[in-house]
Coordinates of C-alpha atoms in Angstrom, one line a residue:
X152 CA 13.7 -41.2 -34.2
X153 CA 16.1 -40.1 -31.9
X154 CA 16.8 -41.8 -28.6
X155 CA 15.6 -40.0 -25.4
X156 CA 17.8 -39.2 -22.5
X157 CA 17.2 -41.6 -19.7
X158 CA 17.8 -40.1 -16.1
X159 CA 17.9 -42.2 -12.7
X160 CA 19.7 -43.5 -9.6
X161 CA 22.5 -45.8 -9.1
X162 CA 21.5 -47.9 -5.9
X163 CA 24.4 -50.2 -6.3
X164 CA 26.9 -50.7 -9.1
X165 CA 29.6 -53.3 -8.2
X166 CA 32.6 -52.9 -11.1
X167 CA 34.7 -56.1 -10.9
X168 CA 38.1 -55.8 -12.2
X169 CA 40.3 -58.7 -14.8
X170 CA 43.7 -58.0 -15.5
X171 CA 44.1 -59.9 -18.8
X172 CA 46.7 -60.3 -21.4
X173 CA 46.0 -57.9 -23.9
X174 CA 46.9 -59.7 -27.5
X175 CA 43.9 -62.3 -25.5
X176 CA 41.4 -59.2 -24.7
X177 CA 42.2 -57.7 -28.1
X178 CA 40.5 -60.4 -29.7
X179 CA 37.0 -59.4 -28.7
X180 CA 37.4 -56.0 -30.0
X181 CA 35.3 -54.8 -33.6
X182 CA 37.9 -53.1 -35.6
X183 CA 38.9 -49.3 -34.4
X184 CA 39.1 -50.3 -30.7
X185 CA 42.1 -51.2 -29.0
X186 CA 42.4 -52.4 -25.2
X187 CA 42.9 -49.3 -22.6
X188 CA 45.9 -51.0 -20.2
X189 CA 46.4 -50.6 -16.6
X190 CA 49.9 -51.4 -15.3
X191 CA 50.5 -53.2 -18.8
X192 CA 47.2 -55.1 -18.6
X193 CA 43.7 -54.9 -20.3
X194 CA 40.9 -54.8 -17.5
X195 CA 38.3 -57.3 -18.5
X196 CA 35.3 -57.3 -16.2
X197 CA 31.6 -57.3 -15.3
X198 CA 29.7 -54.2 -14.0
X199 CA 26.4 -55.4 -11.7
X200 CA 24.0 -52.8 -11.6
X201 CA 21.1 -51.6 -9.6
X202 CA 19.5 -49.0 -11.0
X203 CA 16.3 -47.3 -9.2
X204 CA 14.1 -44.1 -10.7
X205 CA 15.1 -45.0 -14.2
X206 CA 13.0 -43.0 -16.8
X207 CA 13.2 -40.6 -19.8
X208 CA 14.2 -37.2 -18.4
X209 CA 12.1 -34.7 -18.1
X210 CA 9.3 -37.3 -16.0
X211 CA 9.4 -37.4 -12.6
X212 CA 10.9 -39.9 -10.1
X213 CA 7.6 -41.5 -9.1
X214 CA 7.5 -42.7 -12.7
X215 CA 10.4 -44.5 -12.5
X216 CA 11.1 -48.3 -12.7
X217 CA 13.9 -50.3 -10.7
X218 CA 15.7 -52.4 -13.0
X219 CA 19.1 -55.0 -12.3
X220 CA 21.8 -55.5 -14.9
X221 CA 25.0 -57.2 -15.6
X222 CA 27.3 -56.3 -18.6
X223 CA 30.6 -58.0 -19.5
X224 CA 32.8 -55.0 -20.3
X225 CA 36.2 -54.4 -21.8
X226 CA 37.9 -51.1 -21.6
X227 CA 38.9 -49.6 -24.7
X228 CA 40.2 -46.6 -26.8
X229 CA 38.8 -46.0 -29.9
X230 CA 40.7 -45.3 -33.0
X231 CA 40.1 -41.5 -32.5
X232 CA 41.7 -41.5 -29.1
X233 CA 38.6 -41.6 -26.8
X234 CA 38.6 -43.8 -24.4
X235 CA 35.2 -45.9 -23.0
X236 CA 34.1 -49.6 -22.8
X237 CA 33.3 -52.1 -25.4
X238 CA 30.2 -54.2 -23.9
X239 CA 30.1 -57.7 -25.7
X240 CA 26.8 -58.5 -23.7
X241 CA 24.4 -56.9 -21.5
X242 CA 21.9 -59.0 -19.5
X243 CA 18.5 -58.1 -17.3
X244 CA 16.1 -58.7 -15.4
X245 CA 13.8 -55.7 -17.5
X246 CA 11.1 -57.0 -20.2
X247 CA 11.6 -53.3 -21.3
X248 CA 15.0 -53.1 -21.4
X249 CA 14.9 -56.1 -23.6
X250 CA 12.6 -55.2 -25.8
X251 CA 13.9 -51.4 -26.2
X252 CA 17.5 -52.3 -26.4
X253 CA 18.9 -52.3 -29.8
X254 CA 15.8 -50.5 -31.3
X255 CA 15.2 -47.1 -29.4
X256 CA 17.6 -47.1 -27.3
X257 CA 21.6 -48.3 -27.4
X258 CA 23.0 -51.9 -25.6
X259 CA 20.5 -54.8 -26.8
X260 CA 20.2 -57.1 -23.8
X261 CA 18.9 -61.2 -23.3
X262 CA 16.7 -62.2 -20.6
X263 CA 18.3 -63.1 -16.5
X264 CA 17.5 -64.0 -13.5
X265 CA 19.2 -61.8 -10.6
X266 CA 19.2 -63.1 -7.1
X267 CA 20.8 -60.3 -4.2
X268 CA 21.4 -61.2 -1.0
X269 CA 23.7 -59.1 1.6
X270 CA 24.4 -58.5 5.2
X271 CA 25.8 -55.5 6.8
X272 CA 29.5 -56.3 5.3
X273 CA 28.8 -58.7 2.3
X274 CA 26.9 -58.5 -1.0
X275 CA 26.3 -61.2 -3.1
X276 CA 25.3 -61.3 -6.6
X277 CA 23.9 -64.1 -9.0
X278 CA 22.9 -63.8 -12.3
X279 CA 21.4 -66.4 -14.4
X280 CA 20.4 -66.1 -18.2
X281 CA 18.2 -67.5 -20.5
X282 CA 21.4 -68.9 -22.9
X283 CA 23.0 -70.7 -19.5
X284 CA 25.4 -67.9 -18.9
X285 CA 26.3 -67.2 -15.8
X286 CA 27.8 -64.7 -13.0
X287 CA 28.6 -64.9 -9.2
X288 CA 30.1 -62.6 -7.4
X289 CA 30.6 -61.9 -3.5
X290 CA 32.1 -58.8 -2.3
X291 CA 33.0 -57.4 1.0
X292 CA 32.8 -54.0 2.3
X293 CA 36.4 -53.8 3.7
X294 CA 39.3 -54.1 0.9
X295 CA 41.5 -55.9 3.8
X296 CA 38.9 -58.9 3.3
X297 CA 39.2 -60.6 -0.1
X298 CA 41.2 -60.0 -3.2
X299 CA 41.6 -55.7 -3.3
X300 CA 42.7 -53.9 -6.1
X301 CA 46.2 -53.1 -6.0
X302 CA 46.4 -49.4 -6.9
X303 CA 42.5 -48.4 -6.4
X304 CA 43.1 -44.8 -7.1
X305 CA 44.4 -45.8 -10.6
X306 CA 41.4 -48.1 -10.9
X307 CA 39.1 -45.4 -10.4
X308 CA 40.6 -42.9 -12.7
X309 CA 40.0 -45.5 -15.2
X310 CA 36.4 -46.3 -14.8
X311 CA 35.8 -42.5 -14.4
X312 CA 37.1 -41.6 -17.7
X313 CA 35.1 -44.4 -19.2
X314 CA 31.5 -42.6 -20.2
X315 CA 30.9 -44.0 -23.4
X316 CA 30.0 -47.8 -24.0
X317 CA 30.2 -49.0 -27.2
X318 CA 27.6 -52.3 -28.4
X319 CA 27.3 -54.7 -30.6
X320 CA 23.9 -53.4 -32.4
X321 CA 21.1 -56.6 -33.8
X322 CA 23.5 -57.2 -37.1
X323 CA 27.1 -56.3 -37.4
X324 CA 26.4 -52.6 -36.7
X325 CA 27.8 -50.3 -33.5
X326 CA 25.5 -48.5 -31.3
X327 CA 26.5 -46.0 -27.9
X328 CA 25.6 -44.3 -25.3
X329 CA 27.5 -41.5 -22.8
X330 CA 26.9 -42.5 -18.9
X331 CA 27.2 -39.1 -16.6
X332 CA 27.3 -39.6 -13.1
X333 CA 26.6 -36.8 -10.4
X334 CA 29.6 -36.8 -9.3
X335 CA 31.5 -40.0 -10.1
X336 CA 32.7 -41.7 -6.8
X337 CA 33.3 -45.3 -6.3
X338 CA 35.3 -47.1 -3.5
X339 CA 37.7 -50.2 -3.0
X340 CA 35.8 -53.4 -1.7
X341 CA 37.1 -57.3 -0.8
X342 CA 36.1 -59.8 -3.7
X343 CA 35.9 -63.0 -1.7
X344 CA 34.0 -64.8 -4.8
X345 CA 33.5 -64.4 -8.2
X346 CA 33.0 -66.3 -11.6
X347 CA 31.7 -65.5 -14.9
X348 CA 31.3 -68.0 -17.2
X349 CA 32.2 -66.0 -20.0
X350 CA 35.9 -65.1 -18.3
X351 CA 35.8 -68.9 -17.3
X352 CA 35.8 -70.7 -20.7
X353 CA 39.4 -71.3 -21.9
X354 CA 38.2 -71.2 -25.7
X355 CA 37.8 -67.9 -24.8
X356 CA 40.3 -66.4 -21.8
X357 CA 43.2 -69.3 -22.2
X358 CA 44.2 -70.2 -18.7
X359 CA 46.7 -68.0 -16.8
X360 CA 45.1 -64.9 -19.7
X361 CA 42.6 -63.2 -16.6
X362 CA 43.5 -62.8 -13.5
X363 CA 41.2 -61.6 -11.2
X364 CA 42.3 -57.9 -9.8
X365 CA 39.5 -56.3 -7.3
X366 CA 36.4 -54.1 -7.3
X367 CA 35.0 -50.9 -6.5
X368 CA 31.3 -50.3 -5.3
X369 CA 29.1 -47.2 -6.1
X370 CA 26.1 -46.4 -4.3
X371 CA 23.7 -43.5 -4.5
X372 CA 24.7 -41.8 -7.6
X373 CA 22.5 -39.7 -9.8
X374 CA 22.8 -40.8 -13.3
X375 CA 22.5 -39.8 -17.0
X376 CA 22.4 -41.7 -20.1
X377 CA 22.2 -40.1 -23.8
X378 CA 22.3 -41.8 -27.4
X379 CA 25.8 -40.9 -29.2

């Protein structure tokens, strides 16, 4: 059965930014993918999502169900050229997107806990999950405050070109899915906190292999996902 299109809205989607040694972000690649560099580093990172209106296109908004995500994300290029994101793990706060993901639709996801908080400059982001795997990240609104991305339109350019995200399917299998944004627009914001724990362990991100770079924030963007 093939996979429906999924339509929605982006409320908030915070892209946080590693610049990481790439023979060290190689290593969690499947075979065929190769790390996409910026400035002569991989970018290693976590993208926090809020998605609102989320349903199989075609149904109308009303329908729709509000669902938070975080994925740990590696940008890649695939051995014929094209370039997207490998996502090693994708966590929610959805019973559906649980139980759909890796079965009808692509990106299998484990259980979190999401905590948002924010004032009118700062947002802060937790996530919890079920395995003890954590994520905490504050950003705020002005680049000037906080770690900022050195070369933001780069950044940008990147993350636009990046529609496809590869998964690790329930065995050893592959599974995607092509994100198209209406239009793509993201800016710079000031990273004043962050940790994952998955960036943090040294068995797997050596110290001195990840240094944090910056973010960019998107907000109210129309969004489209469909099953490569």
């Amino acid at each position: 059965m093939r996979a429906p299109e999924v339509v929605g809205r982006v409320e908030r989607r915070i892209l946080l930014d590693h610049a990481v040694d790439p023979e060290v972000a190689a290593r969690h690649l499947p075979p065929g993918f190769t790390p996409r560099l910026l400035d002569g580093r991989a970018v290693v990172g976590v993208c926090l999502i809020r998605l609102v209106e989320l349903r199989p296109a075609g149904l109308p908004a009303t329908v729709g169900r509000t669902v938070e995500a975080a994925a740990h994300r590696i940008s890649v290029v695939a051995a014929d050229g094209a370039p997207g994101v490998f996502v090693p793990r994708r966590d929610t706060t959805s019973w559906a997107a649980v139980l759909a993901g890796g079965r009808v639709w692509p990106g299998v996801h484990g259980r979190a806990r999401i905590e948002v908080a924010r004032t009118t400059t700062a947002l802060d982001v937790g996530v919890r999950c079920r395995d003890g795997a954590a994520v905490a990240v504050t950003i705020d609104r002005d680049p000037r405050r906080g770690t900022a991305l050195a070369d933001p339109d780069a950044a940008c350019a990147l993350h636009a070109d990046e529609r496809t995200a590869w998964s690790p399917r329930r065995g050893r299998a592959l599974e995607a899915a092509v994100m198209t944004c209406a239009p793509w627009s993201a800016r710079p914001v000031g990273v004043t906190a962050a940790r994952s724990s998955w960036l943090a362990d040294p068995a797997a991100f050596p110290p001195g292999a990840a240094r944090l770079a910056g973010a960019l924030l998107m907000e109210d963007v129309a969004v489209r996902w469909t099953a490569r």
